[in-house]
Tab-separated table of C-alpha atoms in Angstrom:
chain	number	residue	atom	x	y	z
A	8	ALA	CA	30.051	-12.938	-18.220
A	9	GLN	CA	30.674	-12.555	-14.575
A	10	SER	CA	29.610	-14.701	-11.571
A	11	VAL	CA	30.339	-15.237	-8.033
A	12	ALA	CA	29.800	-17.776	-5.638
A	13	GLN	CA	29.534	-17.915	-2.071
A	14	PRO	CA	29.574	-21.627	-1.160
A	15	GLU	CA	28.216	-21.403	2.171
A	16	ASP	CA	25.060	-19.276	3.894
A	17	GLN	CA	25.492	-19.523	7.254
A	18	VAL	CA	29.121	-19.547	9.166
A	19	ASN	CA	29.106	-19.910	13.032
A	20	VAL	CA	32.034	-18.751	14.984
A	21	ALA	CA	32.812	-18.446	18.436
A	22	GLU	CA	34.348	-15.054	19.793
A	23	GLY	CA	38.098	-14.674	19.503
A	24	ASN	CA	37.945	-17.108	17.098
A	25	PRO	CA	39.367	-16.859	13.312
A	26	LEU	CA	36.701	-16.497	10.707
A	27	THR	CA	36.355	-17.070	6.953
A	28	VAL	CA	34.076	-16.313	5.046
A	29	LYS	CA	34.348	-17.834	1.235
A	30	CYS	CA	34.191	-16.498	-2.175
A	31	THR	CA	34.974	-17.495	-5.451
A	32	TYR	CA	34.218	-16.349	-8.828
A	33	SER	CA	34.358	-16.449	-12.635
A	34	VAL	CA	34.649	-13.605	-14.721
A	35	SER	CA	37.325	-13.133	-18.455
A	36	GLY	CA	39.773	-11.133	-18.326
A	37	ASN	CA	41.738	-9.476	-14.346
A	38	PRO	CA	38.876	-9.369	-12.301
A	39	TYR	CA	37.829	-6.102	-9.621
A	40	LEU	CA	36.285	-7.924	-6.562
A	41	PHE	CA	35.072	-6.422	-3.712
A	42	TRP	CA	33.767	-7.894	-0.083
A	43	TYR	CA	30.383	-5.629	1.540
A	44	VAL	CA	28.493	-6.120	4.863
A	45	GLN	CA	24.876	-5.524	5.772
A	46	TYR	CA	23.719	-5.312	9.231
A	47	PRO	CA	20.170	-6.059	9.780
A	48	ASN	CA	17.718	-3.326	8.494
A	49	ARG	CA	20.670	-1.107	6.817
A	50	GLY	CA	21.852	-1.226	3.649
A	51	LEU	CA	24.960	-2.633	2.147
A	52	GLN	CA	28.692	-0.956	3.758
A	53	PHE	CA	32.078	-1.457	1.444
A	54	LEU	CA	35.020	-3.647	3.461
A	55	LEU	CA	37.408	-3.596	0.943
A	56	LYS	CA	38.411	-4.289	-2.562
A	57	TYR	CA	41.272	-5.860	-4.953
A	58	ILE	CA	42.228	-4.628	-7.948
A	59	THR	CA	45.699	-5.110	-8.753
A	60	GLY	CA	49.106	-5.644	-6.808
A	61	ASP	CA	49.036	-7.160	-3.578
A	62	ASN	CA	47.066	-10.429	-3.317
A	63	LEU	CA	46.224	-10.041	0.820
A	64	VAL	CA	44.020	-7.001	0.868
A	65	LYS	CA	43.264	-4.927	4.218
A	66	GLY	CA	39.972	-3.438	4.671
A	67	SER	CA	37.538	-1.711	7.635
A	68	TYR	CA	37.068	-2.973	11.269
A	69	GLY	CA	40.083	-5.636	11.175
A	70	PHE	CA	38.957	-7.621	8.057
A	71	GLU	CA	41.753	-8.449	5.002
A	72	ALA	CA	40.832	-10.457	2.106
A	73	GLU	CA	43.491	-13.123	-0.123
A	74	PHE	CA	43.103	-12.819	-3.552
A	75	ASN	CA	43.750	-16.346	-5.124
A	76	LYS	CA	43.802	-16.557	-8.582
A	77	SER	CA	44.479	-20.064	-9.344
A	78	GLN	CA	42.182	-20.940	-7.511
A	79	THR	CA	39.774	-17.771	-8.326
A	80	SER	CA	38.808	-17.179	-4.867
A	81	PHE	CA	38.797	-14.337	-2.624
A	82	HIS	CA	38.324	-15.696	1.055
A	83	LEU	CA	37.085	-12.985	3.977
A	84	LYS	CA	39.457	-13.018	7.060
A	85	LYS	CA	39.703	-11.868	10.348
A	86	PRO	CA	41.838	-13.154	12.800
A	87	SER	CA	39.498	-12.459	15.961
A	88	ALA	CA	35.872	-12.592	15.434
A	89	LEU	CA	33.960	-10.423	17.842
A	90	VAL	CA	29.817	-10.632	18.106
A	91	SER	CA	29.470	-7.610	16.624
A	92	ASP	CA	30.994	-8.881	13.487
A	93	SER	CA	27.687	-10.626	12.917
A	94	ALA	CA	25.859	-9.872	9.956
A	95	LEU	CA	25.263	-10.679	6.389
A	96	TYR	CA	28.527	-10.177	3.751
A	97	PHE	CA	28.071	-10.534	0.196
A	98	CYS	CA	30.973	-10.851	-2.303
A	99	ALA	CA	31.104	-9.126	-5.508
A	100	VAL	CA	33.040	-9.853	-9.166
A	101	GLY	CA	33.605	-6.577	-11.813
A	102	ARG	CA	35.752	-6.025	-14.357
A	103	ARG	CA	37.303	-2.783	-15.550
A	104	SER	CA	34.889	-2.968	-18.731
A	105	ALA	CA	32.007	-3.558	-17.017
A	106	ARG	CA	29.226	-1.860	-16.636
A	107	GLN	CA	28.219	-3.606	-13.447
A	108	LEU	CA	28.823	-5.545	-10.193
A	109	THR	CA	28.013	-8.731	-9.739
A	110	PHE	CA	27.183	-10.264	-6.260
A	111	GLY	CA	27.007	-13.522	-4.929
A	112	SER	CA	23.624	-14.686	-2.463
A	113	GLY	CA	25.442	-13.831	0.978
A	114	THR	CA	26.451	-15.180	3.897
A	115	GLN	CA	25.025	-14.558	7.169
A	116	LEU	CA	28.243	-15.039	9.816
A	117	THR	CA	27.099	-15.335	13.088
A	118	VAL	CA	29.422	-14.977	16.020
A	119	LEU	CA	29.042	-16.982	19.412
A	120	PRO	CA	29.424	-14.816	22.208
B	9	GLU	CA	26.478	13.949	5.151
B	10	ALA	CA	27.274	11.757	1.914
B	11	GLN	CA	24.669	9.715	1.269
B	12	VAL	CA	22.156	7.791	-0.185
B	13	THR	CA	18.427	8.307	0.571
B	14	GLN	CA	15.818	6.300	-0.075
B	15	ASN	CA	12.104	6.763	0.256
B	16	PRO	CA	9.613	5.277	1.231
B	17	ARG	CA	11.133	3.012	4.101
B	18	TYR	CA	8.689	0.458	3.870
B	19	LEU	CA	5.608	0.293	1.634
B	20	ILE	CA	2.840	-1.794	1.316
B	21	THR	CA	0.415	-1.585	-1.463
B	22	VAL	CA	-1.729	-3.681	-4.219
B	23	THR	CA	-1.571	-5.828	-7.310
B	24	GLY	CA	-1.746	-3.068	-9.918
B	25	LYS	CA	-1.493	0.189	-8.156
B	26	LYS	CA	1.559	2.459	-9.230
B	27	LEU	CA	4.008	3.558	-7.337
B	28	THR	CA	7.695	5.320	-7.172
B	29	VAL	CA	10.017	4.688	-4.979
B	30	THR	CA	12.468	7.910	-4.799
B	31	CYS	CA	16.267	7.800	-4.317
B	32	SER	CA	18.683	10.695	-4.567
B	33	GLN	CA	22.835	11.201	-3.575
B	34	ASN	CA	24.447	14.017	-2.670
B	35	MET	CA	27.937	12.966	-4.026
B	36	ASN	CA	27.573	14.278	-7.750
B	37	HIS	CA	28.170	10.436	-8.333
B	38	GLU	CA	27.260	10.051	-12.635
B	39	TYR	CA	26.673	6.445	-12.445
B	40	MET	CA	23.083	5.136	-10.045
B	41	SER	CA	21.891	1.965	-9.440
B	42	TRP	CA	18.844	0.081	-8.512
B	43	TYR	CA	19.031	-4.172	-6.975
B	44	ARG	CA	16.112	-6.290	-5.602
B	45	GLN	CA	17.759	-8.379	-2.459
B	46	ASP	CA	15.543	-11.971	-1.757
B	47	PRO	CA	16.199	-14.875	0.610
B	48	GLY	CA	18.694	-16.823	-1.373
B	49	LEU	CA	19.487	-14.736	-3.989
B	50	GLY	CA	21.469	-11.907	-2.892
B	51	LEU	CA	21.454	-8.704	-4.724
B	52	ARG	CA	20.103	-8.502	-8.455
B	53	GLN	CA	20.743	-5.634	-10.411
B	54	ILE	CA	16.982	-4.107	-11.854
B	55	TYR	CA	18.165	-0.958	-14.002
B	56	TYR	CA	21.761	1.451	-13.883
B	57	SER	CA	21.975	5.254	-15.423
B	58	MET	CA	25.453	5.662	-16.424
B	59	ASN	CA	24.811	9.388	-16.634
B	60	VAL	CA	21.611	11.852	-16.937
B	61	GLU	CA	19.381	10.543	-19.764
B	62	VAL	CA	20.957	7.098	-20.015
B	63	THR	CA	19.840	4.168	-18.220
B	64	ASP	CA	20.393	0.285	-19.163
B	65	LYS	CA	18.855	-2.624	-18.484
B	66	GLY	CA	20.192	-5.204	-15.776
B	67	ASP	CA	19.513	-8.817	-14.795
B	68	VAL	CA	15.929	-8.406	-13.792
B	69	PRO	CA	13.618	-5.555	-15.345
B	70	GLU	CA	10.690	-6.573	-16.422
B	71	GLY	CA	7.701	-4.903	-14.603
B	72	TYR	CA	9.895	-1.869	-13.783
B	73	LYS	CA	10.811	1.286	-15.167
B	74	VAL	CA	13.561	3.879	-14.229
B	75	SER	CA	14.596	7.576	-14.907
B	76	ARG	CA	17.617	10.179	-14.650
B	77	LYS	CA	16.159	13.106	-15.601
B	78	GLU	CA	19.014	14.950	-12.591
B	79	LYS	CA	22.162	13.878	-11.956
B	80	ARG	CA	21.560	13.000	-7.914
B	81	ASN	CA	17.767	11.573	-8.260
B	82	PHE	CA	17.003	7.988	-9.968
B	83	PRO	CA	13.785	6.894	-9.153
B	84	LEU	CA	12.571	3.406	-9.705
B	85	ILE	CA	8.747	3.128	-10.905
B	86	LEU	CA	6.552	0.280	-10.525
B	87	GLU	CA	3.221	0.607	-13.288
B	88	SER	CA	1.956	-2.224	-12.265
B	89	PRO	CA	2.982	-3.967	-9.463
B	90	SER	CA	2.647	-7.911	-8.972
B	91	PRO	CA	2.545	-9.699	-5.728
B	92	ASN	CA	6.592	-11.884	-7.323
B	93	GLN	CA	7.653	-7.801	-6.863
B	94	THR	CA	7.164	-7.776	-2.454
B	95	SER	CA	11.300	-7.442	-2.057
B	96	LEU	CA	13.871	-5.830	-0.524
B	97	TYR	CA	15.189	-2.225	-2.352
B	98	PHE	CA	18.188	-0.743	-2.810
B	99	CYS	CA	20.167	2.293	-4.404
B	100	ALA	CA	23.237	2.698	-5.269
B	101	SER	CA	25.586	5.175	-6.408
B	102	SER	CA	29.368	5.335	-7.585
B	103	HIS	CA	31.820	7.712	-9.637
B	104	SER	CA	31.910	6.751	-13.168
B	105	GLY	CA	34.763	5.298	-15.557
B	106	THR	CA	34.880	2.269	-14.076
B	107	PRO	CA	31.607	0.809	-12.011
B	108	GLY	CA	32.524	-2.250	-12.315
B	109	GLY	CA	35.423	-1.188	-9.898
B	110	ASN	CA	33.978	1.474	-8.187
B	111	GLU	CA	32.927	1.223	-4.394
B	112	GLN	CA	28.984	1.252	-4.390
B	113	PHE	CA	27.141	3.289	-1.823
B	114	PHE	CA	24.406	2.056	-0.645
B	115	GLY	CA	20.929	3.678	0.886
B	116	PRO	CA	19.214	1.889	3.517
B	117	GLY	CA	16.385	0.115	1.424
B	118	THR	CA	12.790	0.201	1.243
B	119	ARG	CA	11.069	-2.932	2.096
B	120	LEU	CA	7.775	-3.763	-0.976
B	121	THR	CA	4.922	-5.921	-0.279
B	122	VAL	CA	2.758	-6.406	-2.686
B	123	LEU	CA	-0.475	-7.771	-1.898
């Protein structure tokens, strides 16, 4: 079984400040971890993924995520937030042998001008 | 342009009236999947398909049917819709092999309201 938790429904941050969107996971074996972003009235778009290797993964639009095996976390980060980053963010977990990705409940990020 | 398309984008119907939501991808992906998105629940998988003529239940399959007769198409069928199927539906596709580890490409979504 696999599951993912996004403990914050809403995150507010001022433009120019660093942002963090939290994600923790549970999976047997080595996890495959993903972040997706959803803008209003759009489908989900892939941001980045961790399969193996360097714990710091860089993705689209200046986002990065840090894999922490001991804390079973995969938090999404950006050094300087933009108003255009305001969107709904989903974390997802899978496994090599899995036929499914399991998504979290989503975190609404609002960047205030 | 590589894309996943869904039709219709918006649909209002009544309880019990059969409907089909179409999904098509032009990336020659083996794996296709249907999700529903509900506030506070995130995305939940309804059905998925590893390839043509191979489909399997996801986490919330009750009340839905699918078919995969061609690689590019994966329609979602609601034989007798009920109000609890009011939701936002997404189709997605990816290369198979390790679907649990591949980036999925999502369609724009279909907002369904069942009265």
